[in-house]
């Protein structure tokens, strides 16, 4: 139920946006809860974008994991 | 996200698992509780438990919002449906047992029960079919409540009202933290609930209860890393609140969503199936939105429902006291095709997740 899926914002029109879940098909979601711009990644839950996703942070998570693991190699 | 698959990198998973083994003191049981059906799915689907030391147990808490809806609220929805009101709900809720039947049974008897993907679907239906009365059976935790709040705040047509069954997660976690016989050593906090509420509501767990608490995402490496972070805190004896899911969760959460929730809802004590009444854990519409409150509009009475069928141990599964396989009904009398308990119904119910894994 609390599943939320990342999607890329392709078009914004008021409180609605067309997003791409990576399937190449655009779907309409409600963006009242976030300030989404074209090109942003949003997390979509039950037809509503609930949070912006930061691609940079996503990449940083990966490098953080690698760093911590590397730092502890002794 | 181009790098997404790296979140499932088996080599990285192996390295994290090695670190986890190195960090874990031998013999002493370490029980870590997550509170999200999607975490349970990730853990079971990717076989993450097999990567952990024998004495590290990750248990599933009450993380399925459909499983904890009490029978009395399902009964109220069925009563409305039987009187000609259209009940709209998420598909997960359809087969959740009421005291005598589920909404699916009511539908089979001719009630107009409709599955929707989003609350906005119901708003549209109520517009298109202005001669009918619609009730949206609003279930879900903080992840879902904002979407209900959006539509209520817009004051939809008068033929649409809301049977609000939303619950909030931190009070249920606190209940678990207080259960001494559960012997919890840490929490993995739910990632998508946290996108809304942020981190602050979890501060109490490390500070008051000494429980390491890590907000985690839903890729297998997210969950493994969260286990590692909890164990690391335990090994250093420094319980803290940490955020593993930085790509979606920040300290303050979604402030706009929080504001909408507090504009539209008030917090009440609420009954959770299997857990009893938890203080300040249920959302209800504020008096200014009474016109949209199905409970008031239809003068609903919530009789004492029958939450559990004979033999069903959902009440123990939902707090992680037993594994689904320890219930005598699991995969015998209770299967995904013929669920007896609520935990076998929803895609996120612990029994259902385990059943799917044993059937593959």
Tab-separated table of C-alpha atoms in Angstrom:
chain	number	residue	atom	x	y	z
A	1	UNK	CA	0.000	0.000	0.000
A	2	UNK	CA	2.794	2.380	0.815
A	3	UNK	CA	4.526	1.510	-2.412
A	4	UNK	CA	5.732	4.596	-4.239
A	5	UNK	CA	7.363	4.510	-7.639
A	6	UNK	CA	9.858	7.000	-9.088
A	7	UNK	CA	8.849	8.748	-12.291
A	8	UNK	CA	10.280	11.564	-14.388
A	9	UNK	CA	8.198	14.694	-14.862
A	10	UNK	CA	7.727	15.424	-18.571
A	11	UNK	CA	5.085	18.158	-18.474
A	12	UNK	CA	3.422	20.210	-15.738
A	13	UNK	CA	0.004	21.803	-16.044
A	14	UNK	CA	-1.244	23.351	-12.794
A	15	UNK	CA	-1.742	20.592	-10.204
A	16	UNK	CA	-1.421	17.859	-12.830
A	17	UNK	CA	1.693	16.511	-14.502
A	18	UNK	CA	2.511	14.001	-17.186
A	19	UNK	CA	5.154	11.622	-15.897
A	20	UNK	CA	7.171	8.742	-17.316
A	21	UNK	CA	7.625	5.656	-15.129
A	22	UNK	CA	10.294	4.446	-17.504
A	23	UNK	CA	7.852	2.606	-19.721
A	24	UNK	CA	7.816	5.336	-22.354
A	25	UNK	CA	4.103	5.843	-21.694
A	26	UNK	CA	3.091	9.146	-20.148
A	27	UNK	CA	0.686	9.031	-17.227
A	28	UNK	CA	-1.087	11.822	-15.453
A	29	UNK	CA	-0.435	12.325	-11.744
A	30	UNK	CA	-1.447	14.994	-9.238
A	31	UNK	CA	1.439	17.227	-8.123
A	32	UNK	CA	-0.348	19.358	-5.504
A	33	UNK	CA	1.933	17.999	-2.772
A	34	UNK	CA	5.271	18.815	-4.445
A	35	UNK	CA	6.792	21.653	-6.427
A	36	UNK	CA	7.737	19.574	-9.435
A	37	UNK	CA	9.481	20.943	-12.516
A	38	UNK	CA	9.994	19.305	-15.886
A	39	UNK	CA	12.935	16.910	-15.626
A	40	UNK	CA	12.515	16.260	-11.865
A	41	UNK	CA	12.108	12.762	-10.497
A	42	UNK	CA	9.100	12.350	-8.226
A	43	UNK	CA	7.891	9.472	-6.065
A	44	UNK	CA	4.331	8.619	-7.047
A	45	UNK	CA	1.898	6.930	-4.668
A	46	UNK	CA	-1.752	6.228	-5.587
A	47	UNK	CA	-1.751	8.840	-8.340
A	48	UNK	CA	-0.118	11.619	-6.283
A	49	UNK	CA	3.507	12.719	-6.354
A	50	UNK	CA	4.448	12.658	-2.664
A	51	UNK	CA	8.080	13.760	-2.754
A	52	UNK	CA	10.844	14.859	-5.087
A	53	UNK	CA	13.632	12.353	-5.589
A	54	UNK	CA	17.119	13.611	-5.853
A	55	UNK	CA	19.154	11.828	-8.501
A	56	UNK	CA	22.340	13.345	-7.125
A	57	UNK	CA	21.483	12.002	-3.652
A	58	UNK	CA	20.752	8.615	-5.178
A	59	UNK	CA	24.219	8.504	-6.672
A	60	UNK	CA	25.682	9.755	-3.405
A	61	UNK	CA	24.013	6.884	-1.535
A	62	UNK	CA	25.849	4.454	-3.765
A	63	UNK	CA	29.176	6.156	-3.328
A	64	UNK	CA	28.586	6.433	0.427
A	65	UNK	CA	28.029	2.679	0.673
A	66	UNK	CA	31.192	2.037	-1.288
A	67	UNK	CA	33.134	4.516	0.817
A	68	UNK	CA	32.032	3.082	4.145
A	69	UNK	CA	32.740	-0.427	2.998
A	70	UNK	CA	36.140	0.569	1.603
A	71	UNK	CA	37.044	2.550	4.735
A	72	UNK	CA	36.465	-0.489	6.868
A	73	UNK	CA	38.597	-2.813	4.748
A	74	UNK	CA	41.584	-3.323	6.962
B	1	UNK	CA	17.491	6.410	-12.617
B	2	UNK	CA	20.394	5.096	-14.579
B	3	UNK	CA	22.190	3.743	-11.516
B	4	UNK	CA	19.126	2.030	-10.118
B	5	UNK	CA	20.298	-1.503	-10.746
B	6	UNK	CA	23.369	-0.899	-8.631
B	7	UNK	CA	21.019	-0.876	-5.656
B	8	UNK	CA	20.712	-4.595	-6.340
B	9	UNK	CA	24.385	-5.295	-7.001
B	10	UNK	CA	25.017	-8.825	-5.619
B	11	UNK	CA	28.724	-8.148	-5.013
B	12	UNK	CA	27.950	-5.090	-2.920
B	13	UNK	CA	25.278	-7.090	-1.089
B	14	UNK	CA	27.867	-9.751	-0.263
B	15	UNK	CA	30.281	-7.135	1.103
B	16	UNK	CA	27.565	-5.624	3.290
B	17	UNK	CA	26.566	-9.102	4.505
B	18	UNK	CA	30.210	-9.784	5.461
B	19	UNK	CA	30.321	-6.522	7.413
B	20	UNK	CA	27.082	-7.480	9.143
B	21	UNK	CA	28.540	-10.845	10.167
B	22	UNK	CA	31.717	-9.195	11.433
B	23	UNK	CA	29.721	-6.701	13.517
B	24	UNK	CA	27.325	-9.171	15.117
B	25	UNK	CA	28.240	-10.518	18.531
B	26	UNK	CA	27.964	-14.307	18.519
B	27	UNK	CA	25.045	-15.996	20.180
B	28	UNK	CA	23.165	-12.995	21.506
B	29	UNK	CA	19.833	-12.658	19.699
B	30	UNK	CA	19.341	-9.332	17.927
B	31	UNK	CA	15.779	-8.598	16.887
B	32	UNK	CA	15.254	-5.701	14.471
B	33	UNK	CA	11.742	-4.673	13.524
B	34	UNK	CA	10.657	-3.046	10.279
B	35	UNK	CA	7.198	-1.523	9.937
B	36	UNK	CA	6.437	-1.658	6.247
B	37	UNK	CA	4.886	-4.254	3.976
B	38	UNK	CA	7.151	-3.194	1.142
B	39	UNK	CA	10.224	-3.808	3.311
B	40	UNK	CA	8.889	-7.298	4.049
B	41	UNK	CA	8.430	-7.860	0.326
B	42	UNK	CA	12.019	-6.781	-0.419
B	43	UNK	CA	13.426	-8.923	2.412
B	44	UNK	CA	11.463	-12.016	1.391
B	45	UNK	CA	11.689	-11.591	-2.369
B	46	UNK	CA	15.463	-11.147	-2.362
B	47	UNK	CA	16.034	-13.750	0.362
B	48	UNK	CA	17.838	-11.213	2.524
B	49	UNK	CA	17.270	-13.170	5.751
B	50	UNK	CA	19.525	-15.916	4.390
B	51	UNK	CA	22.395	-13.418	4.235
B	52	UNK	CA	22.123	-12.514	7.921
B	53	UNK	CA	23.776	-14.251	10.881
B	54	UNK	CA	21.532	-16.820	12.597
B	55	UNK	CA	21.101	-14.673	15.668
B	56	UNK	CA	19.987	-11.566	13.740
B	57	UNK	CA	16.259	-11.649	13.189
B	58	UNK	CA	14.418	-9.040	11.124
B	59	UNK	CA	10.749	-9.135	12.055
B	60	UNK	CA	7.748	-7.494	10.410
B	61	UNK	CA	5.751	-5.084	12.560
B	62	UNK	CA	2.325	-3.620	11.752
B	63	UNK	CA	3.366	-2.222	8.373
B	64	UNK	CA	0.348	-3.187	6.318
B	65	UNK	CA	-2.320	-0.482	6.598
B	66	UNK	CA	-5.028	-2.743	5.211
B	67	UNK	CA	-4.267	-5.579	7.643
B	68	UNK	CA	-4.852	-3.385	10.684
B	69	UNK	CA	-8.233	-1.927	9.634
B	70	UNK	CA	-10.611	-3.291	12.287
B	71	UNK	CA	-13.568	-5.413	11.216
B	72	UNK	CA	-15.957	-2.801	12.649
B	73	UNK	CA	-14.882	-0.300	9.983
B	74	UNK	CA	-15.227	-2.870	7.190
B	75	UNK	CA	-18.687	-3.707	8.604
B	76	UNK	CA	-19.659	-0.019	8.467
B	77	UNK	CA	-18.628	0.183	4.803
B	78	UNK	CA	-20.588	-2.973	4.006
B	79	UNK	CA	-23.647	-1.574	5.762
B	80	UNK	CA	-23.438	1.586	3.648
B	81	UNK	CA	-22.989	-0.456	0.471
B	82	UNK	CA	-26.005	-2.591	1.332
B	83	UNK	CA	-28.123	0.577	1.494
B	84	UNK	CA	-27.219	1.624	-2.037
B	85	UNK	CA	-24.171	3.830	-1.500
B	86	UNK	CA	-21.271	3.221	-3.868
B	87	UNK	CA	-18.183	2.232	-1.852
B	88	UNK	CA	-14.877	2.968	-3.552
B	89	UNK	CA	-11.618	1.603	-2.143
B	90	UNK	CA	-8.142	0.430	-3.038
B	91	UNK	CA	-8.051	-3.147	-4.330
B	92	UNK	CA	-6.127	-4.379	-1.278
B	93	UNK	CA	-9.087	-3.710	0.961
B	94	UNK	CA	-11.636	-5.674	-1.008
B	95	UNK	CA	-11.029	-9.068	0.574
B	96	UNK	CA	-10.221	-7.905	4.102
B	97	UNK	CA	-12.628	-9.806	6.356
B	98	UNK	CA	-15.331	-7.911	8.203
B	99	UNK	CA	-17.196	-9.604	11.045
B	100	UNK	CA	-19.357	-11.637	8.685
B	101	UNK	CA	-18.147	-10.865	5.178
B	102	UNK	CA	-15.722	-8.822	3.111
B	103	UNK	CA	-16.486	-6.023	0.681
B	104	UNK	CA	-15.882	-8.549	-2.088
B	105	UNK	CA	-18.619	-10.775	-0.634
B	106	UNK	CA	-20.907	-7.741	-0.461
B	107	UNK	CA	-20.101	-6.985	-4.107
B	108	UNK	CA	-20.955	-10.562	-5.064
B	109	UNK	CA	-24.331	-10.032	-3.371
B	110	UNK	CA	-24.977	-7.041	-5.582
B	111	UNK	CA	-23.507	-4.081	-3.680
B	112	UNK	CA	-21.787	-1.436	-5.792
B	113	UNK	CA	-18.185	-1.710	-4.582
B	114	UNK	CA	-15.549	-0.247	-6.895
B	115	UNK	CA	-11.792	-0.568	-6.894
B	116	UNK	CA	-9.896	2.627	-7.555
B	117	UNK	CA	-6.223	3.336	-8.060
B	118	UNK	CA	-6.442	6.816	-6.622
B	119	UNK	CA	-8.839	8.969	-4.603
B	120	UNK	CA	-9.006	11.258	-7.634
B	121	UNK	CA	-10.799	8.434	-9.488
B	122	UNK	CA	-13.640	8.607	-6.959
B	123	UNK	CA	-13.876	12.374	-7.270
B	124	UNK	CA	-14.317	11.905	-11.010
B	125	UNK	CA	-16.918	9.148	-10.564
B	126	UNK	CA	-18.940	11.312	-8.181
B	127	UNK	CA	-18.920	14.077	-10.780
B	128	UNK	CA	-19.908	11.770	-13.622
B	129	UNK	CA	-22.665	10.010	-11.673
B	130	UNK	CA	-24.213	12.900	-9.781
B	131	UNK	CA	-27.369	10.917	-8.995
B	132	UNK	CA	-25.474	8.418	-6.822
B	133	UNK	CA	-23.943	8.691	-3.350
B	134	UNK	CA	-20.257	7.778	-3.123
B	135	UNK	CA	-18.130	6.952	-0.095
B	136	UNK	CA	-14.364	6.619	-0.370
B	137	UNK	CA	-13.089	4.123	2.211
B	138	UNK	CA	-9.834	5.931	2.960
B	139	UNK	CA	-7.228	3.549	4.370
B	140	UNK	CA	-3.472	3.928	4.537
B	141	UNK	CA	-0.714	5.433	6.628
B	142	UNK	CA	0.901	8.861	6.269
B	143	UNK	CA	1.944	7.999	2.701
B	144	UNK	CA	-1.680	7.861	1.595
B	145	UNK	CA	-3.413	10.335	3.926
B	146	UNK	CA	-2.138	13.444	2.063
B	147	UNK	CA	-3.947	12.468	-1.143
B	148	UNK	CA	-7.209	12.159	0.798
B	149	UNK	CA	-6.451	15.516	2.421
B	150	UNK	CA	-5.918	17.145	-0.994
B	151	UNK	CA	-9.356	16.086	-2.224
B	152	UNK	CA	-11.194	16.871	1.029
B	153	UNK	CA	-9.610	20.332	1.160
B	154	UNK	CA	-10.930	21.016	-2.348
B	155	UNK	CA	-14.462	20.300	-1.055
B	156	UNK	CA	-15.730	17.868	-3.676
B	157	UNK	CA	-19.349	17.422	-4.760
B	158	UNK	CA	-21.896	16.835	-2.015
B	159	UNK	CA	-22.532	13.259	-3.175
B	160	UNK	CA	-19.004	12.209	-2.084
B	161	UNK	CA	-17.959	11.587	1.498
B	162	UNK	CA	-15.079	9.799	3.203
B	163	UNK	CA	-14.971	6.901	5.623
B	164	UNK	CA	-11.611	7.822	7.112
B	165	UNK	CA	-9.605	4.872	8.353
B	166	UNK	CA	-6.136	6.409	8.060
B	167	UNK	CA	-3.654	5.504	10.791
B	168	UNK	CA	-0.264	6.964	11.692
B	169	UNK	CA	2.773	4.755	12.205
B	170	UNK	CA	4.951	6.152	15.046
B	171	UNK	CA	2.402	5.430	17.837
B	172	UNK	CA	2.280	1.767	16.738
B	173	UNK	CA	6.092	1.639	16.801
B	174	UNK	CA	5.985	3.058	20.316
B	175	UNK	CA	3.594	0.302	21.350
B	176	UNK	CA	6.126	-2.266	20.097
B	177	UNK	CA	9.014	-0.460	21.777
B	178	UNK	CA	7.149	-0.735	25.088
B	179	UNK	CA	6.489	-4.486	24.716
B	180	UNK	CA	9.275	-5.823	26.900
B	181	UNK	CA	8.746	-9.448	25.901
B	182	UNK	CA	9.344	-8.551	22.263
B	183	UNK	CA	12.961	-7.640	23.167
B	184	UNK	CA	13.501	-5.333	20.225
B	185	UNK	CA	16.994	-4.040	19.597
B	186	UNK	CA	16.256	-1.605	16.766
B	187	UNK	CA	13.880	-0.290	14.147
B	188	UNK	CA	14.031	-0.001	10.386
B	189	UNK	CA	11.602	2.864	9.823
B	190	UNK	CA	9.328	2.983	6.772
B	191	UNK	CA	10.803	4.934	3.871
B	192	UNK	CA	7.697	6.177	2.136
B	193	UNK	CA	5.843	7.134	5.312
B	194	UNK	CA	9.002	9.099	6.143
B	195	UNK	CA	8.957	11.020	2.846
B	196	UNK	CA	5.895	12.699	4.365
B	197	UNK	CA	6.602	12.868	8.112
B	198	UNK	CA	10.389	13.289	7.935
B	199	UNK	CA	12.647	12.040	10.709
B	200	UNK	CA	11.608	13.994	13.776
B	201	UNK	CA	8.715	11.703	14.871
B	202	UNK	CA	11.227	8.858	15.322
B	203	UNK	CA	13.553	10.756	17.690
B	204	UNK	CA	11.827	9.207	20.671
B	205	UNK	CA	13.031	5.696	19.796
B	206	UNK	CA	16.775	6.208	20.277
B	207	UNK	CA	16.418	8.853	22.993
B	208	UNK	CA	13.677	7.393	25.197
B	209	UNK	CA	13.864	3.684	24.359
B	210	UNK	CA	17.552	3.348	23.428
B	211	UNK	CA	16.618	1.779	20.091
B	212	UNK	CA	18.733	2.442	17.005
B	213	UNK	CA	16.366	3.636	14.267
B	214	UNK	CA	17.234	3.825	10.585
B	215	UNK	CA	14.898	5.095	7.867
B	216	UNK	CA	15.442	2.869	4.842
B	217	UNK	CA	14.580	2.667	1.170
B	218	UNK	CA	13.217	-0.370	-0.602
B	219	UNK	CA	15.989	-1.756	-2.761
B	220	UNK	CA	17.632	-4.864	-1.300
B	221	UNK	CA	20.834	-2.961	-0.572
B	222	UNK	CA	18.864	-0.222	1.193
B	223	UNK	CA	17.457	-2.771	3.628
B	224	UNK	CA	20.755	-4.621	4.111
B	225	UNK	CA	22.525	-1.355	4.721
B	226	UNK	CA	19.891	-0.328	7.258
B	227	UNK	CA	20.489	-3.618	9.127
B	228	UNK	CA	24.205	-2.845	9.037
B	229	UNK	CA	23.611	0.679	10.382
B	230	UNK	CA	21.459	-0.619	13.263
B	231	UNK	CA	24.097	-3.251	14.159
B	232	UNK	CA	26.859	-0.663	13.968
B	233	UNK	CA	25.008	1.591	16.416
B	234	UNK	CA	24.438	-1.388	18.722
B	235	UNK	CA	28.113	-2.383	18.580
B	236	UNK	CA	29.139	1.155	19.535
B	237	UNK	CA	26.329	1.380	22.088
B	238	UNK	CA	25.227	4.681	20.564
B	239	UNK	CA	21.571	4.445	19.616
B	240	UNK	CA	20.728	7.160	17.107
B	241	UNK	CA	18.292	8.151	14.404
B	242	UNK	CA	19.822	7.821	10.946
B	243	UNK	CA	18.546	8.202	7.422
B	244	UNK	CA	19.626	5.656	4.849
B	245	UNK	CA	17.019	6.789	2.279
B	246	UNK	CA	18.482	10.246	1.633
B	247	UNK	CA	17.384	10.228	-1.988
B	248	UNK	CA	13.745	10.591	-0.931
B	249	UNK	CA	13.610	11.435	2.771
B	250	UNK	CA	14.794	14.576	4.491
B	251	UNK	CA	14.633	15.746	8.092
B	252	UNK	CA	11.510	17.874	7.788
B	253	UNK	CA	9.595	15.589	5.376
B	254	UNK	CA	6.977	16.976	3.008
B	255	UNK	CA	5.884	20.103	4.851
B	256	UNK	CA	3.104	20.879	2.401
B	257	UNK	CA	1.611	17.416	2.885
B	258	UNK	CA	1.938	17.711	6.675
B	259	UNK	CA	0.137	21.055	6.574
B	260	UNK	CA	-2.712	19.599	4.521
B	261	UNK	CA	-3.008	16.654	6.905
B	262	UNK	CA	-3.254	18.955	9.915
B	263	UNK	CA	-5.656	21.311	8.107
B	264	UNK	CA	-8.105	18.528	7.310
B	265	UNK	CA	-7.625	15.884	10.001
B	266	UNK	CA	-7.514	15.683	13.741
B	267	UNK	CA	-5.722	12.844	15.558
B	268	UNK	CA	-7.708	10.435	17.726
B	269	UNK	CA	-7.177	7.195	19.589
B	270	UNK	CA	-7.729	4.391	17.110
B	271	UNK	CA	-8.303	0.676	17.109
B	272	UNK	CA	-5.840	-1.446	15.133
B	273	UNK	CA	-6.852	-4.984	14.225
B	274	UNK	CA	-4.774	-7.311	16.357
B	275	UNK	CA	-3.249	-4.526	18.439
B	276	UNK	CA	-6.193	-2.948	20.246
B	277	UNK	CA	-6.581	0.777	20.755
B	278	UNK	CA	-3.451	2.861	20.255
B	279	UNK	CA	-3.512	6.431	21.606
B	280	UNK	CA	-3.355	9.246	19.047
B	281	UNK	CA	-3.000	6.916	16.061
B	282	UNK	CA	-6.068	7.503	13.871
B	283	UNK	CA	-6.958	10.408	11.640
B	284	UNK	CA	-10.494	11.766	11.572
B	285	UNK	CA	-11.976	14.689	9.637
B	286	UNK	CA	-12.163	18.011	11.467
B	287	UNK	CA	-15.636	19.402	12.256
B	288	UNK	CA	-15.390	21.968	9.437
B	289	UNK	CA	-15.317	19.062	6.986
B	290	UNK	CA	-18.260	17.239	8.641
B	291	UNK	CA	-20.247	17.401	5.388
B	292	UNK	CA	-17.645	15.066	3.864
B	293	UNK	CA	-17.419	12.770	6.866
B	294	UNK	CA	-19.350	9.567	6.074
B	295	UNK	CA	-19.401	8.715	9.783
B	296	UNK	CA	-21.414	11.869	10.529
B	297	UNK	CA	-23.346	12.065	7.271
B	298	UNK	CA	-24.759	8.554	7.644
B	299	UNK	CA	-24.674	8.506	11.477
B	300	UNK	CA	-22.522	5.369	11.417
B	301	UNK	CA	-22.227	3.301	14.565
B	302	UNK	CA	-19.138	1.182	14.922
B	303	UNK	CA	-20.270	-1.956	16.704
B	304	UNK	CA	-17.697	-4.252	18.247
B	305	UNK	CA	-16.512	-6.244	15.227
B	306	UNK	CA	-15.035	-9.723	15.026
B	307	UNK	CA	-11.413	-9.040	14.126
B	308	UNK	CA	-10.140	-12.567	14.200
B	309	UNK	CA	-11.531	-15.888	13.059
B	310	UNK	CA	-10.956	-19.037	15.199
B	311	UNK	CA	-7.375	-20.270	14.905
B	312	UNK	CA	-6.142	-17.157	13.115
B	313	UNK	CA	-2.938	-15.727	14.570
B	314	UNK	CA	-2.737	-12.504	12.590
B	315	UNK	CA	-2.681	-10.614	15.883
B	316	UNK	CA	0.683	-12.231	16.688
B	317	UNK	CA	2.040	-12.018	13.136
B	318	UNK	CA	1.283	-8.316	12.923
B	319	UNK	CA	3.605	-7.509	15.830
B	320	UNK	CA	6.286	-9.953	14.747
B	321	UNK	CA	5.764	-12.278	17.735
B	322	UNK	CA	5.407	-15.268	15.457
B	323	UNK	CA	6.351	-15.966	11.860
B	324	UNK	CA	3.517	-16.771	9.443
B	325	UNK	CA	4.794	-20.357	9.223
B	326	UNK	CA	4.171	-20.721	12.970
B	327	UNK	CA	0.421	-20.206	12.498
B	328	UNK	CA	-1.383	-23.560	12.170
B	329	UNK	CA	-3.668	-22.157	9.467
B	330	UNK	CA	-0.840	-20.826	7.245
B	331	UNK	CA	-1.056	-22.446	3.812
B	332	UNK	CA	-3.582	-24.981	5.131
B	333	UNK	CA	-6.943	-23.374	5.898
B	334	UNK	CA	-5.540	-19.908	5.084
B	335	UNK	CA	-4.134	-19.301	1.598
B	336	UNK	CA	-3.993	-16.292	-0.746
B	337	UNK	CA	-6.928	-17.831	-2.626
B	338	UNK	CA	-8.969	-18.342	0.563
B	339	UNK	CA	-7.624	-15.970	3.197
B	340	UNK	CA	-8.837	-16.372	6.768
B	341	UNK	CA	-6.921	-13.491	8.317
B	342	UNK	CA	-6.257	-9.967	7.121
B	343	UNK	CA	-2.484	-10.605	6.940
B	344	UNK	CA	-3.104	-13.080	4.088
B	345	UNK	CA	-5.228	-10.644	2.096
B	346	UNK	CA	-3.188	-7.606	1.224
B	347	UNK	CA	-0.190	-7.774	-1.097
B	348	UNK	CA	1.721	-6.270	1.822
B	349	UNK	CA	0.395	-8.556	4.534
B	350	UNK	CA	3.222	-10.576	6.057
B	351	UNK	CA	1.434	-13.914	5.535
B	352	UNK	CA	0.652	-13.051	1.921
B	353	UNK	CA	4.263	-12.062	1.223
B	354	UNK	CA	5.478	-15.330	2.766
B	355	UNK	CA	2.831	-17.340	0.897
B	356	UNK	CA	3.928	-15.851	-2.408
B	357	UNK	CA	7.545	-16.728	-1.619
B	358	UNK	CA	6.677	-20.345	-0.758
B	359	UNK	CA	4.574	-20.721	-3.902
B	360	UNK	CA	7.311	-19.519	-6.296
